Every structure is written in C-alpha cells, then in structure tokens.
Amino acid sequence: MSEQKTTKIRRIISAIRDNDRFMVATHVHPDGDALGSLLGMKFILERLGKKADIFAQDKIPPEFDFLPQTRAIRSKPIQSAKYDAAILVDCGDFERVGDELAGFISGLPFIINIDHHVPNRPFGNISWVEQSACSTCEMLFDLCMSLSLAPDANLSSVLYTGLITDTGSFRFSNTNRRVLEVAAILVEMGADPVYLATQIYDSATPEKLKLLAQVLGTLQFHTGARIVTAELSRSMLANSSSSYMDSEGFINHLRSVKSADLAILFREVNDGLIHVSMRSREGIDVAKLAQRYGGGGHKQAAACRISGTLHAVRSMFVGEAVSYMN
C-alpha cells in the first residue's frame, strides 16, 4: 500500500472515530458498485458504533432489491437531521449525488469523498480517489483491513456485489490478481457467489426482455463492425411497460459482438437529453471521449449526457467515435 493511500485511509479513520452521526450517499441511477459501497459504508460505520443514514436519489434497480437493508435507503434528505459528516461513495464529482442531496450535503461541516472514477473532480475535506481500483467496494475492503475489521456475511455480500458488477463478472480489463484475491476473501467471509450472481443477472422480467428485443432491433454496425451502436427511446419504454432502470446492462449485449472494439448505447432520458453509454476493449480509452461532453468513468466503461434529439445525437456521436477510433 502506497504512503499516500495509507495517509488518506488514516485520515478517514480518524474522521470516523472523531464523529458520531453520518450521512452516506451515492450517485444518481445507482449501479451495483454504488449500492454495494453505500450499504458497505453503512455496515462499517455501524460495526464501529456509529449512526449512519444512507441515501440514493433514484430508485434501486430491482435486481439489487435482495441486498441486505436496501429498504433503509432514502431518496430525500432528512431536513431535521444533525449530521457530523457526510461520506459520498462512488461519485465522480459532487453533483453526481443529485441536486437535492447535494444542496443538503453542502451545508454539512465535514465531507469525505471515496471514489475510483476517471476523472474525479476532488471535493470535500478528505478526497480518497483511487483510479486503479476496480470498484469503490474494493476500496472499502482496504478500509476494513486498515480497521482490522473482518467483514461479516452481509458486508462481504455487498462488497462482492460491487466487485462483480464493476468488473463485468471478472471479464473486464480492470480484473487482476488482486481483485480475485479480494473476491476469494469475501467468499470465505460469507459472500455466496452463486446466489449473488443469480440474483443480479438471472432475475429479468418479461418486460425487460421485451425492451431488450426492441433495443437490439436498432443495432447498427460501423467501420467494419468495429463499432456497434443501438438506441432506446421513451416510446420503447411505454410499449414494453418497462422502466429506464430495466435497460441497465443492455450495453453488454452490444459489447459481446466479436468484432466490436467499441459499443455505444444511446438512451433517451427525456425530451432533449440523451445518455450515452460506452464500453470498449483494452487500448481504447472511452473515458477521454466521454470527457469531451462533460462525462467520465473508466478507460473501458464511460458515459456522458448530450442535449439533442435521439437521432441527432446518435448521428453526431457516431461520427465523433469513428474519428476518435482512427
């Protein structure tokens, strides 16, 4: 462990020991790592005798409902609450937590930022950003080790959830020996890999599959099928009686094309705003492409939001991606 990392962790441990009541929050449209680190931070604080309220602005995707204590997650701040500090997990920048939560948190006396995204715009009194980590949950595992705190079954399960979702079940390029060693320890401490994978990946509803069928019907191949794109419109959601959350993970179907070096999914958030998700093979840094539009993420998994119609944004961005690939 580097000296800089050790110093950051020591400062966070000191801040935790010096305070009693914490507000823990994660980013909008929470994924597996966001929820795993949100719940994980709550469990760590409670093991240390602290009080923790947890927040995520948007609804929890149904495939994560089974995780322990998801019902404790609130979407709006408790205006009457008096917190000593806030801990933001898996947020690439402060605004990612959502406007209402950000407004409340900005008035708190102490803020801790724990994240692994590229870029992370540092914020708070302590900012621990480790871009080499596969997930924020991996970072919380390191925090546990520094606290000499052995994860129990619940903590192991939520941290393992962050590991498998942010590594694509150990298929993405951020998978390495260390990640697998951490996963093995979490399994030894009580995480059930078969149960967790089944709940997360094998729990699709008929509505979700109907939506996927519509999205795959928009597939287009570019530059000799090196780039694969698809789109999701709001009308598709209505036609399939599904929700925006049901589309999480669809990008991986595009990424599975053998010839594809870059997969892009365009999702209509609302009229005039398009969410652009990207996945790439090693050697193509999509985080840099996302940063051109105010987004970010990781080298092989990134996203941004662009104003415009679905057709216009898709046409423009595909041209940008082709130039970027060349």
mmCIF file of C-alpha atoms in Angstrom:
data_model
loop_
_atom_site.group_PDB
_atom_site.id
_atom_site.type_symbol
_atom_site.label_atom_id
_atom_site.label_comp_id
_atom_site.label_asym_id
_atom_site.label_seq_id
_atom_site.Cartn_x
_atom_site.Cartn_y
_atom_site.Cartn_z
ATOM 1 C CA MET A 1 0.000 0.000 0.000
ATOM 2 C CA SER A 2 1.439 3.379 -1.006
ATOM 3 C CA GLU A 3 2.242 6.024 1.587
ATOM 4 C CA GLN A 4 -0.299 8.404 0.035
ATOM 5 C CA LYS A 5 -3.056 5.784 0.191
ATOM 6 C CA THR A 6 -2.162 4.892 3.778
ATOM 7 C CA THR A 7 -2.332 8.563 4.758
ATOM 8 C CA LYS A 8 -5.769 9.007 3.148
ATOM 9 C CA ILE A 9 -7.157 5.943 4.911
ATOM 10 C CA ARG A 10 -5.720 7.044 8.264
ATOM 11 C CA ARG A 11 -7.357 10.465 7.873
ATOM 12 C CA ILE A 12 -10.700 8.848 7.063
ATOM 13 C CA ILE A 13 -10.435 6.502 10.054
ATOM 14 C CA SER A 14 -9.612 9.458 12.291
ATOM 15 C CA ALA A 15 -12.621 11.397 10.971
ATOM 16 C CA ILE A 16 -14.881 8.411 11.571
ATOM 17 C CA ARG A 17 -13.624 7.936 15.130
ATOM 18 C CA ASP A 18 -13.999 11.669 15.891
ATOM 19 C CA ASN A 19 -17.640 11.860 14.788
ATOM 20 C CA ASP A 20 -20.832 10.015 15.633
ATOM 21 C CA ARG A 21 -23.616 10.535 13.074
ATOM 22 C CA PHE A 22 -23.012 10.179 9.341
ATOM 23 C CA MET A 23 -24.939 10.783 6.148
ATOM 24 C CA VAL A 24 -23.794 8.380 3.414
ATOM 25 C CA ALA A 25 -24.828 8.971 -0.205
ATOM 26 C CA THR A 26 -24.080 7.674 -3.687
ATOM 27 C CA HIS A 27 -24.694 8.746 -7.275
ATOM 28 C CA VAL A 28 -27.913 9.043 -9.277
ATOM 29 C CA HIS A 29 -29.085 5.908 -11.124
ATOM 30 C CA PRO A 30 -27.163 3.679 -8.678
ATOM 31 C CA ASP A 31 -25.483 0.535 -10.001
ATOM 32 C CA GLY A 32 -24.032 -2.458 -8.184
ATOM 33 C CA ASP A 33 -20.878 -0.718 -7.003
ATOM 34 C CA ALA A 34 -22.798 2.357 -5.885
ATOM 35 C CA LEU A 35 -25.217 0.279 -3.830
ATOM 36 C CA GLY A 36 -22.546 -2.104 -2.590
ATOM 37 C CA SER A 37 -20.372 0.741 -1.330
ATOM 38 C CA LEU A 38 -23.375 2.653 0.073
ATOM 39 C CA LEU A 39 -24.555 -0.323 2.114
ATOM 40 C CA GLY A 40 -20.982 -1.364 2.866
ATOM 41 C CA MET A 41 -20.142 2.029 4.341
ATOM 42 C CA LYS A 42 -23.267 1.850 6.498
ATOM 43 C CA PHE A 43 -22.299 -1.592 7.815
ATOM 44 C CA ILE A 44 -18.722 -0.467 8.528
ATOM 45 C CA LEU A 45 -19.886 2.607 10.448
ATOM 46 C CA GLU A 46 -22.387 0.598 12.471
ATOM 47 C CA ARG A 47 -19.738 -2.005 13.326
ATOM 48 C CA LEU A 48 -17.745 0.905 14.769
ATOM 49 C CA GLY A 49 -20.686 2.017 16.904
ATOM 50 C CA LYS A 50 -21.630 4.953 14.682
ATOM 51 C CA LYS A 51 -25.022 6.041 13.341
ATOM 52 C CA ALA A 52 -25.496 6.110 9.575
ATOM 53 C CA ASP A 53 -28.360 7.129 7.301
ATOM 54 C CA ILE A 54 -27.998 6.169 3.634
ATOM 55 C CA PHE A 55 -29.248 7.958 0.524
ATOM 56 C CA ALA A 56 -29.605 7.476 -3.224
ATOM 57 C CA GLN A 57 -31.716 9.938 -5.186
ATOM 58 C CA ASP A 58 -33.095 7.442 -7.707
ATOM 59 C CA LYS A 59 -34.948 4.149 -7.310
ATOM 60 C CA ILE A 60 -32.974 0.987 -6.687
ATOM 61 C CA PRO A 61 -32.825 -1.296 -9.751
ATOM 62 C CA PRO A 62 -34.960 -4.368 -8.997
ATOM 63 C CA GLU A 63 -32.065 -6.801 -9.450
ATOM 64 C CA PHE A 64 -30.478 -5.310 -6.299
ATOM 65 C CA ASP A 65 -33.588 -5.314 -4.090
ATOM 66 C CA PHE A 66 -32.403 -8.520 -2.427
ATOM 67 C CA LEU A 67 -29.323 -6.890 -0.885
ATOM 68 C CA PRO A 68 -29.499 -6.503 2.902
ATOM 69 C CA GLN A 69 -31.058 -3.260 4.169
ATOM 70 C CA THR A 70 -31.910 -1.703 0.796
ATOM 71 C CA ARG A 71 -35.170 -0.614 2.457
ATOM 72 C CA ALA A 72 -33.109 1.723 4.631
ATOM 73 C CA ILE A 73 -32.081 3.761 1.571
ATOM 74 C CA ARG A 74 -33.811 7.145 1.394
ATOM 75 C CA SER A 75 -34.165 9.337 -1.690
ATOM 76 C CA LYS A 76 -34.529 12.702 0.053
ATOM 77 C CA PRO A 77 -32.503 14.295 2.866
ATOM 78 C CA ILE A 78 -33.859 14.381 6.398
ATOM 79 C CA GLN A 79 -34.080 18.138 6.830
ATOM 80 C CA SER A 80 -34.209 17.984 10.629
ATOM 81 C CA ALA A 81 -31.207 15.661 10.946
ATOM 82 C CA LYS A 82 -27.979 16.916 12.503
ATOM 83 C CA TYR A 83 -25.087 15.068 10.897
ATOM 84 C CA ASP A 84 -21.464 15.390 11.938
ATOM 85 C CA ALA A 85 -20.214 14.436 8.477
ATOM 86 C CA ALA A 86 -21.176 13.116 5.056
ATOM 87 C CA ILE A 87 -19.458 10.316 3.161
ATOM 88 C CA LEU A 88 -20.010 10.192 -0.604
ATOM 89 C CA VAL A 89 -19.167 6.890 -2.272
ATOM 90 C CA ASP A 90 -18.673 6.141 -5.975
ATOM 91 C CA CYS A 91 -19.306 9.750 -7.064
ATOM 92 C CA GLY A 92 -17.025 11.092 -9.788
ATOM 93 C CA ASP A 93 -17.981 14.625 -8.819
ATOM 94 C CA PHE A 94 -20.117 16.252 -6.136
ATOM 95 C CA GLU A 95 -23.084 16.920 -8.443
ATOM 96 C CA ARG A 96 -23.420 13.201 -9.247
ATOM 97 C CA VAL A 97 -25.220 12.718 -5.951
ATOM 98 C CA GLY A 98 -28.216 14.689 -7.299
ATOM 99 C CA ASP A 99 -29.333 18.275 -6.812
ATOM 100 C CA GLU A 100 -31.429 17.908 -3.662
ATOM 101 C CA LEU A 101 -28.945 15.733 -1.775
ATOM 102 C CA ALA A 102 -26.021 17.892 -2.929
ATOM 103 C CA GLY A 103 -27.753 21.016 -1.645
ATOM 104 C CA PHE A 104 -28.216 19.464 1.782
ATOM 105 C CA ILE A 105 -24.761 17.898 1.999
ATOM 106 C CA SER A 106 -23.030 21.160 1.045
ATOM 107 C CA GLY A 107 -24.229 22.603 4.357
ATOM 108 C CA LEU A 108 -22.662 19.870 6.488
ATOM 109 C CA PRO A 109 -19.459 20.580 8.450
ATOM 110 C CA PHE A 110 -17.342 17.736 7.018
ATOM 111 C CA ILE A 111 -17.400 15.784 3.743
ATOM 112 C CA ILE A 112 -15.451 12.647 2.769
ATOM 113 C CA ASN A 113 -15.164 11.546 -0.877
ATOM 114 C CA ILE A 114 -14.341 7.886 -1.655
ATOM 115 C CA ASP A 115 -14.266 7.034 -5.364
ATOM 116 C CA HIS A 116 -12.409 5.359 -8.247
ATOM 117 C CA HIS A 117 -13.686 7.144 -11.380
ATOM 118 C CA VAL A 118 -11.825 8.992 -14.150
ATOM 119 C CA PRO A 119 -11.897 11.916 -13.883
ATOM 120 C CA ASN A 120 -12.793 12.596 -10.282
ATOM 121 C CA ARG A 121 -13.151 16.279 -9.546
ATOM 122 C CA PRO A 122 -11.874 16.268 -5.940
ATOM 123 C CA PHE A 123 -14.240 17.686 -3.335
ATOM 124 C CA GLY A 124 -14.735 17.550 0.397
ATOM 125 C CA ASN A 125 -12.407 17.776 3.364
ATOM 126 C CA ILE A 126 -10.901 14.372 2.555
ATOM 127 C CA SER A 127 -10.848 13.061 -1.011
ATOM 128 C CA TRP A 128 -9.648 9.475 -1.434
ATOM 129 C CA VAL A 129 -9.664 8.718 -5.151
ATOM 130 C CA GLU A 130 -8.013 5.529 -6.368
ATOM 131 C CA GLN A 131 -8.431 5.179 -10.120
ATOM 132 C CA SER A 132 -6.528 1.881 -10.177
ATOM 133 C CA ALA A 133 -9.189 0.218 -8.004
ATOM 134 C CA CYS A 134 -11.707 -1.918 -9.883
ATOM 135 C CA SER A 135 -14.526 -0.551 -7.749
ATOM 136 C CA THR A 136 -15.292 1.598 -4.745
ATOM 137 C CA CYS A 137 -16.165 -1.636 -2.952
ATOM 138 C CA GLU A 138 -12.555 -2.762 -3.358
ATOM 139 C CA MET A 139 -11.506 0.459 -1.630
ATOM 140 C CA LEU A 140 -13.898 -0.206 1.245
ATOM 141 C CA PHE A 141 -12.346 -3.647 1.621
ATOM 142 C CA ASP A 142 -8.992 -1.884 2.117
ATOM 143 C CA LEU A 143 -10.637 0.373 4.689
ATOM 144 C CA CYS A 144 -11.868 -2.717 6.540
ATOM 145 C CA MET A 145 -8.380 -4.204 6.557
ATOM 146 C CA SER A 146 -6.906 -0.975 7.917
ATOM 147 C CA LEU A 147 -9.548 -1.010 10.655
ATOM 148 C CA SER A 148 -8.776 -4.694 11.425
ATOM 149 C CA LEU A 149 -12.477 -5.249 10.805
ATOM 150 C CA ALA A 150 -13.337 -8.692 9.439
ATOM 151 C CA PRO A 151 -16.344 -8.441 7.081
ATOM 152 C CA ASP A 152 -19.357 -10.487 8.153
ATOM 153 C CA ALA A 153 -21.690 -12.175 5.645
ATOM 154 C CA ASN A 154 -23.752 -9.044 4.924
ATOM 155 C CA LEU A 155 -20.748 -6.778 4.454
ATOM 156 C CA SER A 156 -18.959 -9.399 2.358
ATOM 157 C CA SER A 157 -22.021 -9.791 0.134
ATOM 158 C CA VAL A 158 -22.443 -6.108 -0.675
ATOM 159 C CA LEU A 159 -18.718 -5.595 -1.296
ATOM 160 C CA TYR A 160 -18.633 -8.662 -3.558
ATOM 161 C CA THR A 161 -21.598 -7.196 -5.455
ATOM 162 C CA GLY A 162 -19.548 -4.105 -6.269
ATOM 163 C CA LEU A 163 -16.637 -6.236 -7.428
ATOM 164 C CA ILE A 164 -18.607 -8.432 -9.823
ATOM 165 C CA THR A 165 -20.728 -5.663 -11.326
ATOM 166 C CA ASP A 166 -17.881 -3.224 -11.979
ATOM 167 C CA THR A 167 -15.662 -5.954 -13.459
ATOM 168 C CA GLY A 168 -18.423 -7.499 -15.578
ATOM 169 C CA SER A 169 -18.226 -10.704 -13.549
ATOM 170 C CA PHE A 170 -14.415 -10.576 -13.728
ATOM 171 C CA ARG A 171 -14.401 -10.198 -17.546
ATOM 172 C CA PHE A 172 -13.344 -6.549 -17.926
ATOM 173 C CA SER A 173 -9.762 -5.318 -18.143
ATOM 174 C CA ASN A 174 -9.899 -3.986 -14.561
ATOM 175 C CA THR A 175 -9.839 -7.604 -13.335
ATOM 176 C CA ASN A 176 -6.457 -8.592 -11.922
ATOM 177 C CA ARG A 177 -4.929 -10.944 -9.382
ATOM 178 C CA ARG A 178 -5.596 -8.586 -6.501
ATOM 179 C CA VAL A 179 -9.304 -8.280 -7.361
ATOM 180 C CA LEU A 180 -9.652 -12.064 -7.443
ATOM 181 C CA GLU A 181 -7.832 -12.358 -4.121
ATOM 182 C CA VAL A 182 -10.224 -9.853 -2.529
ATOM 183 C CA ALA A 183 -13.189 -11.735 -4.010
ATOM 184 C CA ALA A 184 -11.866 -15.009 -2.574
ATOM 185 C CA ILE A 185 -11.567 -13.478 0.895
ATOM 186 C CA LEU A 186 -15.115 -12.105 0.700
ATOM 187 C CA VAL A 187 -16.409 -15.549 -0.297
ATOM 188 C CA GLU A 188 -14.522 -17.059 2.627
ATOM 189 C CA MET A 189 -16.161 -14.478 4.916
ATOM 190 C CA GLY A 190 -19.687 -15.332 3.784
ATOM 191 C CA ALA A 191 -20.452 -13.960 0.309
ATOM 192 C CA ASP A 192 -22.230 -16.597 -1.806
ATOM 193 C CA PRO A 193 -21.053 -16.097 -5.424
ATOM 194 C CA VAL A 194 -23.692 -18.355 -6.994
ATOM 195 C CA TYR A 195 -26.571 -16.757 -5.093
ATOM 196 C CA LEU A 196 -25.361 -13.215 -5.772
ATOM 197 C CA ALA A 197 -24.783 -13.817 -9.488
ATOM 198 C CA THR A 198 -28.191 -15.475 -9.843
ATOM 199 C CA GLN A 199 -29.995 -12.592 -8.153
ATOM 200 C CA ILE A 200 -28.184 -9.925 -10.165
ATOM 201 C CA TYR A 201 -28.003 -11.495 -13.618
ATOM 202 C CA ASP A 202 -30.796 -14.099 -13.774
ATOM 203 C CA SER A 203 -33.783 -12.146 -12.476
ATOM 204 C CA ALA A 204 -35.050 -10.410 -15.634
ATOM 205 C CA THR A 205 -38.766 -9.733 -16.024
ATOM 206 C CA PRO A 206 -40.707 -10.374 -19.254
ATOM 207 C CA GLU A 207 -40.977 -6.594 -19.649
ATOM 208 C CA LYS A 208 -37.201 -6.225 -19.546
ATOM 209 C CA LEU A 209 -36.739 -8.850 -22.263
ATOM 210 C CA LYS A 210 -39.368 -7.162 -24.433
ATOM 211 C CA LEU A 211 -37.478 -3.896 -24.052
ATOM 212 C CA LEU A 212 -34.178 -5.587 -24.920
ATOM 213 C CA ALA A 213 -35.735 -7.010 -28.086
ATOM 214 C CA GLN A 214 -36.722 -3.510 -29.197
ATOM 215 C CA VAL A 215 -33.279 -2.097 -28.448
ATOM 216 C CA LEU A 216 -31.489 -4.879 -30.338
ATOM 217 C CA GLY A 217 -33.763 -4.104 -33.274
ATOM 218 C CA THR A 218 -31.965 -0.750 -33.616
ATOM 219 C CA LEU A 219 -28.479 -2.279 -33.927
ATOM 220 C CA GLN A 220 -26.113 -0.630 -36.378
ATOM 221 C CA PHE A 221 -22.541 -1.611 -37.275
ATOM 222 C CA HIS A 222 -19.884 0.893 -38.300
ATOM 223 C CA THR A 223 -16.306 0.741 -39.617
ATOM 224 C CA GLY A 224 -16.434 -2.944 -40.437
ATOM 225 C CA ALA A 225 -18.410 -3.754 -37.274
ATOM 226 C CA ARG A 226 -15.645 -2.379 -35.043
ATOM 227 C CA ILE A 227 -18.248 -0.002 -33.609
ATOM 228 C CA VAL A 228 -21.674 -1.319 -32.571
ATOM 229 C CA THR A 229 -24.487 1.064 -31.616
ATOM 230 C CA ALA A 230 -28.125 0.844 -30.538
ATOM 231 C CA GLU A 231 -30.720 3.168 -29.058
ATOM 232 C CA LEU A 232 -33.524 3.242 -26.524
ATOM 233 C CA SER A 233 -36.368 5.729 -26.865
ATOM 234 C CA ARG A 234 -39.002 6.692 -24.336
ATOM 235 C CA SER A 235 -41.648 5.207 -26.610
ATOM 236 C CA MET A 236 -39.930 1.811 -26.276
ATOM 237 C CA LEU A 237 -40.363 2.013 -22.511
ATOM 238 C CA ALA A 238 -44.068 2.684 -22.942
ATOM 239 C CA ASN A 239 -44.509 -0.107 -25.496
ATOM 240 C CA SER A 240 -42.918 -2.698 -23.216
ATOM 241 C CA SER A 241 -44.410 -1.418 -19.921
ATOM 242 C CA SER A 242 -40.872 -1.228 -18.565
ATOM 243 C CA SER A 243 -38.755 1.408 -16.862
ATOM 244 C CA TYR A 244 -35.486 3.159 -17.621
ATOM 245 C CA MET A 245 -33.807 1.045 -14.947
ATOM 246 C CA ASP A 246 -34.625 -2.090 -16.927
ATOM 247 C CA SER A 247 -32.090 -1.026 -19.560
ATOM 248 C CA GLU A 248 -29.126 -1.293 -17.195
ATOM 249 C CA GLY A 249 -26.721 -3.861 -18.590
ATOM 250 C CA PHE A 250 -28.042 -3.713 -22.165
ATOM 251 C CA ILE A 251 -24.739 -2.205 -23.294
ATOM 252 C CA ASN A 252 -23.036 -5.527 -22.530
ATOM 253 C CA HIS A 253 -25.030 -7.249 -25.285
ATOM 254 C CA LEU A 254 -23.506 -4.820 -27.782
ATOM 255 C CA ARG A 255 -20.067 -5.351 -26.297
ATOM 256 C CA SER A 256 -20.367 -9.117 -26.823
ATOM 257 C CA VAL A 257 -20.040 -8.800 -30.631
ATOM 258 C CA LYS A 258 -16.737 -10.477 -31.502
ATOM 259 C CA SER A 259 -15.539 -7.760 -33.891
ATOM 260 C CA ALA A 260 -16.612 -4.849 -31.687
ATOM 261 C CA ASP A 261 -13.886 -2.675 -30.227
ATOM 262 C CA LEU A 262 -16.424 -0.068 -29.131
ATOM 263 C CA ALA A 263 -20.084 -0.434 -28.109
ATOM 264 C CA ILE A 264 -22.349 2.593 -27.679
ATOM 265 C CA LEU A 265 -25.911 2.695 -26.348
ATOM 266 C CA PHE A 266 -27.936 5.896 -26.720
ATOM 267 C CA ARG A 267 -30.767 6.218 -24.191
ATOM 268 C CA GLU A 268 -33.377 8.973 -24.230
ATOM 269 C CA VAL A 269 -33.587 10.282 -20.663
ATOM 270 C CA ASN A 270 -36.220 12.881 -21.529
ATOM 271 C CA ASP A 271 -37.075 15.132 -24.437
ATOM 272 C CA GLY A 272 -33.829 16.771 -25.462
ATOM 273 C CA LEU A 273 -31.387 14.803 -23.274
ATOM 274 C CA ILE A 274 -29.565 11.627 -24.314
ATOM 275 C CA HIS A 275 -27.480 9.363 -22.068
ATOM 276 C CA VAL A 276 -24.542 7.871 -23.982
ATOM 277 C CA SER A 277 -23.043 4.673 -22.509
ATOM 278 C CA MET A 278 -19.791 3.235 -23.877
ATOM 279 C CA ARG A 279 -17.834 0.014 -23.449
ATOM 280 C CA SER A 280 -14.566 -0.746 -25.198
ATOM 281 C CA ARG A 281 -11.828 -3.294 -25.471
ATOM 282 C CA GLU A 282 -8.399 -2.682 -23.999
ATOM 283 C CA GLY A 283 -6.472 0.042 -25.785
ATOM 284 C CA ILE A 284 -9.458 2.317 -26.436
ATOM 285 C CA ASP A 285 -9.922 4.901 -23.688
ATOM 286 C CA VAL A 286 -13.607 5.846 -23.772
ATOM 287 C CA ALA A 287 -13.269 7.975 -20.627
ATOM 288 C CA LYS A 288 -11.386 10.556 -22.688
ATOM 289 C CA LEU A 289 -14.160 10.554 -25.284
ATOM 290 C CA ALA A 290 -16.811 10.982 -22.578
ATOM 291 C CA GLN A 291 -14.866 13.843 -21.017
ATOM 292 C CA ARG A 292 -15.331 15.884 -24.197
ATOM 293 C CA TYR A 293 -19.004 16.084 -23.249
ATOM 294 C CA GLY A 294 -18.627 16.553 -19.512
ATOM 295 C CA GLY A 295 -18.811 12.854 -18.682
ATOM 296 C CA GLY A 296 -16.316 10.293 -17.447
ATOM 297 C CA GLY A 297 -15.944 6.842 -15.957
ATOM 298 C CA HIS A 298 -13.178 4.355 -16.718
ATOM 299 C CA LYS A 299 -10.927 3.595 -19.677
ATOM 300 C CA GLN A 300 -13.152 0.750 -20.874
ATOM 301 C CA ALA A 301 -16.502 1.911 -19.446
ATOM 302 C CA ALA A 302 -17.697 5.506 -19.529
ATOM 303 C CA ALA A 303 -20.747 7.672 -20.128
ATOM 304 C CA CYS A 304 -21.894 11.203 -20.783
ATOM 305 C CA ARG A 305 -25.097 13.153 -21.414
ATOM 306 C CA ILE A 306 -25.699 15.244 -24.521
ATOM 307 C CA SER A 307 -28.540 17.624 -25.322
ATOM 308 C CA GLY A 308 -30.432 16.970 -28.548
ATOM 309 C CA THR A 309 -32.772 14.503 -30.187
ATOM 310 C CA LEU A 310 -32.002 10.796 -30.160
ATOM 311 C CA HIS A 311 -31.429 10.738 -33.923
ATOM 312 C CA ALA A 312 -29.233 13.847 -33.973
ATOM 313 C CA VAL A 313 -27.068 12.822 -31.014
ATOM 314 C CA ARG A 314 -26.580 9.299 -32.341
ATOM 315 C CA SER A 315 -25.569 10.558 -35.784
ATOM 316 C CA MET A 316 -23.192 13.180 -34.397
ATOM 317 C CA PHE A 317 -21.594 10.960 -31.771
ATOM 318 C CA VAL A 318 -21.033 8.017 -34.103
ATOM 319 C CA GLY A 319 -19.091 10.361 -36.382
ATOM 320 C CA GLU A 320 -17.092 11.540 -33.392
ATOM 321 C CA ALA A 321 -16.402 7.952 -32.330
ATOM 322 C CA VAL A 322 -15.251 6.929 -35.810
ATOM 323 C CA SER A 323 -12.789 9.839 -35.872
ATOM 324 C CA TYR A 324 -11.642 9.003 -32.345
ATOM 325 C CA MET A 325 -11.025 5.361 -33.257
ATOM 326 C CA ASN A 326 -8.969 6.388 -36.279
#
